[in-house]
Amino acid sequence: MMGLDEKAVERAWILIDGAVFDAPRFIYEYDDQPELEYLYLGTPHEPVIEVSPCLVKPSPSSRIWSEQGTWQDHAVVLMADEILPVLADHLRSLLSVKLSDGGYSYLRFYSPKQLVRLMGVFSDLERDQFSGPITDWLAVQNDGQWRRFCAEGQKSARQASEEGWFVLADHHIEALAAMAREEFATRLARYLCLNDTSRVNALIQQANSFGFRTEKEVSRFAELAVVHGERIEHPELQAILSSTEIPAGMRLNEVDKRLAYGVAS
């Protein structure tokens, strides 16, 4: 558990990912007088406000902290000495970021997994600029331990109308992609009960060579390859896997069926 002391709780806010967790229902069930703000409110994203990230300041008598295990995988905790409108507007300014090609992209910094990755690729100066008046970010990691990222908290808060001011450079994107690949390889190795990193990476590369891109597709191919071994190298199955005319899911289904019923042996 996070275990914030009384002084820290007074400065703490919870930012919940409304796309994966019913934040309002949970908040009002465990807090009679919370401060709550939908980040999509008053922005171009308001038409999908039902999946908006929610910024919450628990009341002094809140029961939300005692239910930490319920929300910690879907939220991050911030420390800031700001009033709700100012802090909410700064967070709204970060809902999307500018890319090096001039385009814009959503930034799911309110997801614990994404926040840990982002903070890992920012320099100290970038973290301070990104954080504005926020002095601390806390997010739970895959191992259940909480990670804290500190910032000076002295930068001015941005306005919601400035959304897109923060630039996510190519080196940020490359580093984020590399971290995501490494995390996926670790999860896949655990799922397949393989301790051979080279073998896991080879399976991922082989899956990619057949055009399998999503984690679900790559995982399924890797499982078939591990379970059936050399049988998946049968020319008939290789032809199916290599087909560019059949959708990825259908190819995997067909190969799975033929391996299961001994068509390729």
Short mmCIF file of C-alpha atoms in Angstrom, two decimals:
data_model
loop_
_atom_site.label_atom_id
_atom_site.label_comp_id
_atom_site.label_asym_id
_atom_site.label_seq_id
_atom_site.Cartn_x
_atom_site.Cartn_y
_atom_site.Cartn_z
CA MET A 1 0.00 0.00 0.00
CA MET A 2 1.07 3.60 -0.58
CA GLY A 3 0.89 4.63 3.09
CA LEU A 4 0.74 8.43 2.82
CA ASP A 5 1.01 10.31 6.10
CA GLU A 6 -1.59 12.86 7.18
CA LYS A 7 0.34 15.84 5.81
CA ALA A 8 0.84 14.15 2.42
CA VAL A 9 -2.84 13.22 2.19
CA GLU A 10 -3.74 16.89 2.59
CA ARG A 11 -1.78 17.68 -0.61
CA ALA A 12 -2.82 14.56 -2.51
CA TRP A 13 -5.14 14.35 -5.51
CA ILE A 14 -6.22 11.22 -7.37
CA LEU A 15 -6.42 11.24 -11.16
CA ILE A 16 -8.51 8.32 -12.39
CA ASP A 17 -8.63 6.87 -15.91
CA GLY A 18 -12.34 7.09 -16.67
CA ALA A 19 -12.03 4.94 -19.78
CA VAL A 20 -11.30 1.81 -17.74
CA PHE A 21 -12.86 2.58 -14.35
CA ASP A 22 -16.25 3.97 -13.33
CA ALA A 23 -14.76 6.84 -11.37
CA PRO A 24 -17.86 8.89 -10.42
CA ARG A 25 -19.78 5.88 -9.14
CA PHE A 26 -16.84 4.71 -7.05
CA ILE A 27 -16.00 8.18 -5.72
CA TYR A 28 -19.51 9.02 -4.51
CA GLU A 29 -19.86 5.56 -2.98
CA TYR A 30 -16.81 6.07 -0.78
CA ASP A 31 -16.81 9.84 -0.27
CA ASP A 32 -19.74 12.03 0.73
CA GLN A 33 -18.11 15.37 -0.11
CA PRO A 34 -15.36 14.94 -2.70
CA GLU A 35 -14.09 17.62 -5.07
CA LEU A 36 -14.46 16.13 -8.53
CA GLU A 37 -13.68 17.44 -11.99
CA TYR A 38 -14.00 15.79 -15.40
CA LEU A 39 -10.93 16.77 -17.42
CA TYR A 40 -12.86 16.59 -20.70
CA LEU A 41 -15.39 19.15 -19.43
CA GLY A 42 -15.18 22.40 -21.39
CA THR A 43 -12.70 20.96 -23.93
CA PRO A 44 -13.05 19.65 -27.51
CA HIS A 45 -13.20 16.17 -25.93
CA GLU A 46 -16.43 16.86 -24.04
CA PRO A 47 -18.61 14.79 -26.45
CA VAL A 48 -16.99 11.66 -24.94
CA ILE A 49 -17.07 12.91 -21.37
CA GLU A 50 -18.31 9.52 -20.16
CA VAL A 51 -14.74 8.21 -20.54
CA SER A 52 -13.07 11.36 -19.23
CA PRO A 53 -10.20 11.19 -16.75
CA CYS A 54 -11.47 12.40 -13.36
CA LEU A 55 -9.49 14.54 -10.94
CA VAL A 56 -10.54 13.93 -7.34
CA LYS A 57 -9.69 15.62 -4.06
CA PRO A 58 -10.92 13.24 -1.33
CA SER A 59 -12.61 14.89 1.63
CA PRO A 60 -11.05 14.66 5.12
CA SER A 61 -13.47 11.86 6.04
CA SER A 62 -13.08 10.03 2.72
CA ARG A 63 -13.04 6.24 2.62
CA ILE A 64 -11.35 6.27 -0.80
CA TRP A 65 -7.86 5.84 0.65
CA SER A 66 -8.88 2.67 2.47
CA GLU A 67 -10.07 1.24 -0.87
CA GLN A 68 -6.73 1.82 -2.58
CA GLY A 69 -6.56 -1.72 -3.90
CA THR A 70 -9.71 -1.09 -5.95
CA TRP A 71 -8.47 1.92 -7.93
CA GLN A 72 -4.67 1.88 -7.83
CA ASP A 73 -4.29 0.05 -11.16
CA HIS A 74 -6.44 2.68 -12.90
CA ALA A 75 -5.21 5.95 -11.42
CA VAL A 76 -2.21 8.05 -10.43
CA VAL A 77 -1.74 10.21 -7.36
CA LEU A 78 -0.47 13.79 -7.55
CA MET A 79 0.86 16.17 -4.93
CA ALA A 80 0.17 19.86 -5.45
CA ASP A 81 -0.68 22.99 -3.48
CA GLU A 82 -3.25 24.29 -5.96
CA ILE A 83 -6.98 24.81 -6.12
CA LEU A 84 -9.05 22.45 -8.24
CA PRO A 85 -9.72 24.73 -11.27
CA VAL A 86 -6.04 25.62 -11.69
CA LEU A 87 -4.77 22.06 -11.35
CA ALA A 88 -7.52 20.66 -13.59
CA ASP A 89 -6.72 23.18 -16.33
CA HIS A 90 -3.03 22.32 -16.24
CA LEU A 91 -3.87 18.63 -16.64
CA ARG A 92 -6.27 19.49 -19.48
CA SER A 93 -3.39 21.18 -21.29
CA LEU A 94 -1.61 17.80 -21.34
CA LEU A 95 -4.48 15.70 -22.70
CA SER A 96 -2.82 15.79 -26.11
CA VAL A 97 0.76 16.62 -27.07
CA LYS A 98 2.44 17.88 -30.20
CA LEU A 99 4.59 15.48 -32.23
CA SER A 100 7.71 16.34 -34.20
CA ASP A 101 5.85 16.06 -37.52
CA GLY A 102 3.41 18.75 -36.42
CA GLY A 103 0.59 16.36 -35.61
CA TYR A 104 -1.02 15.77 -32.23
CA SER A 105 -1.61 12.67 -30.14
CA TYR A 106 -3.56 11.81 -27.00
CA LEU A 107 -1.33 11.29 -23.97
CA ARG A 108 -2.70 8.87 -21.37
CA PHE A 109 -0.50 10.12 -18.52
CA TYR A 110 -3.31 9.27 -16.10
CA SER A 111 -2.66 5.56 -16.69
CA PRO A 112 -0.11 4.25 -14.13
CA LYS A 113 1.71 2.20 -16.75
CA GLN A 114 1.96 5.11 -19.16
CA LEU A 115 3.01 7.57 -16.47
CA VAL A 116 5.89 5.35 -15.35
CA ARG A 117 7.07 5.10 -18.94
CA LEU A 118 6.76 8.84 -19.57
CA MET A 119 8.62 9.86 -16.46
CA GLY A 120 11.33 7.39 -17.37
CA VAL A 121 12.08 9.12 -20.69
CA PHE A 122 11.83 12.75 -19.55
CA SER A 123 14.85 14.76 -18.48
CA ASP A 124 14.63 16.60 -15.15
CA LEU A 125 13.84 19.84 -17.00
CA GLU A 126 11.16 18.19 -19.12
CA ARG A 127 9.59 16.63 -16.04
CA ASP A 128 9.49 20.03 -14.32
CA GLN A 129 7.90 21.67 -17.36
CA PHE A 130 5.38 18.86 -17.77
CA SER A 131 4.46 18.92 -14.08
CA GLY A 132 3.89 22.66 -13.70
CA PRO A 133 2.64 23.11 -10.09
CA ILE A 134 2.78 19.37 -9.33
CA THR A 135 5.62 18.33 -7.01
CA ASP A 136 5.12 14.55 -6.98
CA TRP A 137 3.55 11.86 -9.15
CA LEU A 138 2.90 8.40 -7.72
CA ALA A 139 1.93 5.30 -9.68
CA VAL A 140 1.74 1.62 -8.88
CA GLN A 141 4.03 -0.65 -10.93
CA ASN A 142 3.44 -4.12 -12.32
CA ASP A 143 4.98 -5.64 -9.20
CA GLY A 144 2.48 -3.82 -6.98
CA GLN A 145 5.05 -1.39 -5.60
CA TRP A 146 4.50 2.36 -5.76
CA ARG A 147 6.91 4.55 -7.73
CA ARG A 148 7.34 8.24 -6.94
CA PHE A 149 8.55 10.86 -9.44
CA CYS A 150 9.48 14.28 -8.08
CA ALA A 151 9.41 17.68 -9.78
CA GLU A 152 10.22 21.14 -8.51
CA GLY A 153 6.56 22.21 -8.73
CA GLN A 154 7.54 25.82 -9.43
CA LYS A 155 6.46 26.11 -13.06
CA SER A 156 3.30 28.05 -13.83
CA ALA A 157 0.15 26.07 -14.44
CA ARG A 158 -1.00 26.04 -18.05
CA GLN A 159 -4.47 26.94 -19.31
CA ALA A 160 -6.78 24.34 -20.85
CA SER A 161 -6.74 26.38 -24.07
CA GLU A 162 -2.99 25.67 -24.38
CA GLU A 163 -3.56 21.94 -24.91
CA GLY A 164 -0.84 20.59 -27.18
CA TRP A 165 1.90 22.91 -25.89
CA PHE A 166 4.09 20.03 -24.69
CA VAL A 167 6.15 18.41 -27.45
CA LEU A 168 6.79 14.67 -27.48
CA ALA A 169 9.99 14.38 -29.52
CA ASP A 170 11.07 11.45 -31.68
CA HIS A 171 13.56 10.27 -29.05
CA HIS A 172 10.75 10.18 -26.49
CA ILE A 173 8.58 8.07 -28.77
CA GLU A 174 11.43 5.70 -29.61
CA ALA A 175 12.28 5.25 -25.93
CA LEU A 176 8.62 4.68 -25.02
CA ALA A 177 8.29 2.07 -27.77
CA ALA A 178 11.43 0.29 -26.59
CA MET A 179 10.14 0.19 -23.01
CA ALA A 180 6.78 -1.16 -24.18
CA ARG A 181 8.51 -3.90 -26.20
CA GLU A 182 10.67 -4.88 -23.25
CA GLU A 183 7.66 -5.04 -20.91
CA PHE A 184 5.73 -7.15 -23.41
CA ALA A 185 8.66 -9.55 -23.86
CA THR A 186 8.86 -9.96 -20.08
CA ARG A 187 5.13 -10.71 -19.81
CA LEU A 188 5.29 -13.13 -22.74
CA ALA A 189 8.23 -15.00 -21.24
CA ARG A 190 6.32 -15.36 -17.99
CA TYR A 191 3.19 -16.55 -19.81
CA LEU A 192 5.13 -19.11 -21.85
CA CYS A 193 7.29 -20.15 -18.87
CA LEU A 194 10.43 -19.41 -20.87
CA ASN A 195 13.60 -18.16 -19.20
CA ASP A 196 15.43 -17.79 -22.51
CA THR A 197 15.33 -14.09 -23.49
CA SER A 198 16.83 -14.78 -26.91
CA ARG A 199 14.16 -17.39 -27.63
CA VAL A 200 11.36 -15.02 -26.63
CA ASN A 201 12.76 -12.19 -28.78
CA ALA A 202 13.14 -14.59 -31.71
CA LEU A 203 9.50 -15.63 -31.39
CA ILE A 204 8.39 -11.99 -31.39
CA GLN A 205 10.50 -11.25 -34.46
CA GLN A 206 9.14 -14.31 -36.24
CA ALA A 207 5.58 -13.26 -35.43
CA ASN A 208 6.29 -9.78 -36.75
CA SER A 209 7.72 -11.24 -39.96
CA PHE A 210 4.31 -12.84 -40.60
CA GLY A 211 2.61 -9.50 -40.08
CA PHE A 212 1.36 -10.12 -36.56
CA ARG A 213 1.51 -6.77 -34.77
CA THR A 214 -0.82 -6.71 -31.77
CA GLU A 215 0.21 -8.25 -28.46
CA LYS A 216 -2.69 -10.68 -28.73
CA GLU A 217 -1.60 -11.89 -32.19
CA VAL A 218 2.07 -12.18 -31.25
CA SER A 219 1.25 -14.01 -28.01
CA ARG A 220 -0.98 -16.49 -29.78
CA PHE A 221 1.61 -17.22 -32.46
CA ALA A 222 4.35 -17.64 -29.85
CA GLU A 223 2.18 -20.04 -27.85
CA LEU A 224 1.50 -22.17 -30.93
CA ALA A 225 5.20 -22.22 -31.77
CA VAL A 226 6.21 -23.27 -28.26
CA VAL A 227 3.48 -25.88 -27.80
CA HIS A 228 3.85 -27.51 -31.21
CA GLY A 229 7.56 -26.96 -31.79
CA GLU A 230 8.88 -27.89 -35.23
CA ARG A 231 5.42 -28.84 -36.49
CA ILE A 232 4.67 -25.16 -37.07
CA GLU A 233 7.49 -25.14 -39.64
CA HIS A 234 5.45 -27.41 -41.95
CA PRO A 235 5.34 -25.79 -45.44
CA GLU A 236 1.55 -25.91 -45.50
CA LEU A 237 1.34 -23.96 -42.24
CA GLN A 238 4.08 -21.55 -43.24
CA ALA A 239 2.13 -20.76 -46.39
CA ILE A 240 -0.96 -19.94 -44.33
CA LEU A 241 1.02 -17.83 -41.87
CA SER A 242 2.66 -15.91 -44.71
CA SER A 243 -0.55 -15.17 -46.61
CA THR A 244 -1.22 -11.47 -47.12
CA GLU A 245 -4.77 -12.07 -48.27
CA ILE A 246 -6.10 -13.61 -45.04
CA PRO A 247 -6.59 -11.48 -41.87
CA ALA A 248 -4.18 -12.22 -39.03
CA GLY A 249 -6.79 -13.70 -36.71
CA MET A 250 -8.12 -16.06 -39.37
CA ARG A 251 -4.61 -17.26 -40.21
CA LEU A 252 -3.91 -18.07 -36.58
CA ASN A 253 -7.26 -19.84 -36.23
CA GLU A 254 -6.57 -21.97 -39.29
CA VAL A 255 -3.07 -22.92 -38.16
CA ASP A 256 -4.35 -23.71 -34.67
CA LYS A 257 -7.08 -25.95 -36.12
CA ARG A 258 -4.71 -27.85 -38.37
CA LEU A 259 -2.19 -28.38 -35.60
CA ALA A 260 -4.92 -29.55 -33.22
CA TYR A 261 -6.42 -32.02 -35.66
CA GLY A 262 -3.11 -33.27 -37.02
CA VAL A 263 -3.56 -32.00 -40.57
CA ALA A 264 0.09 -30.97 -40.55
CA SER A 265 2.22 -33.66 -38.98
#
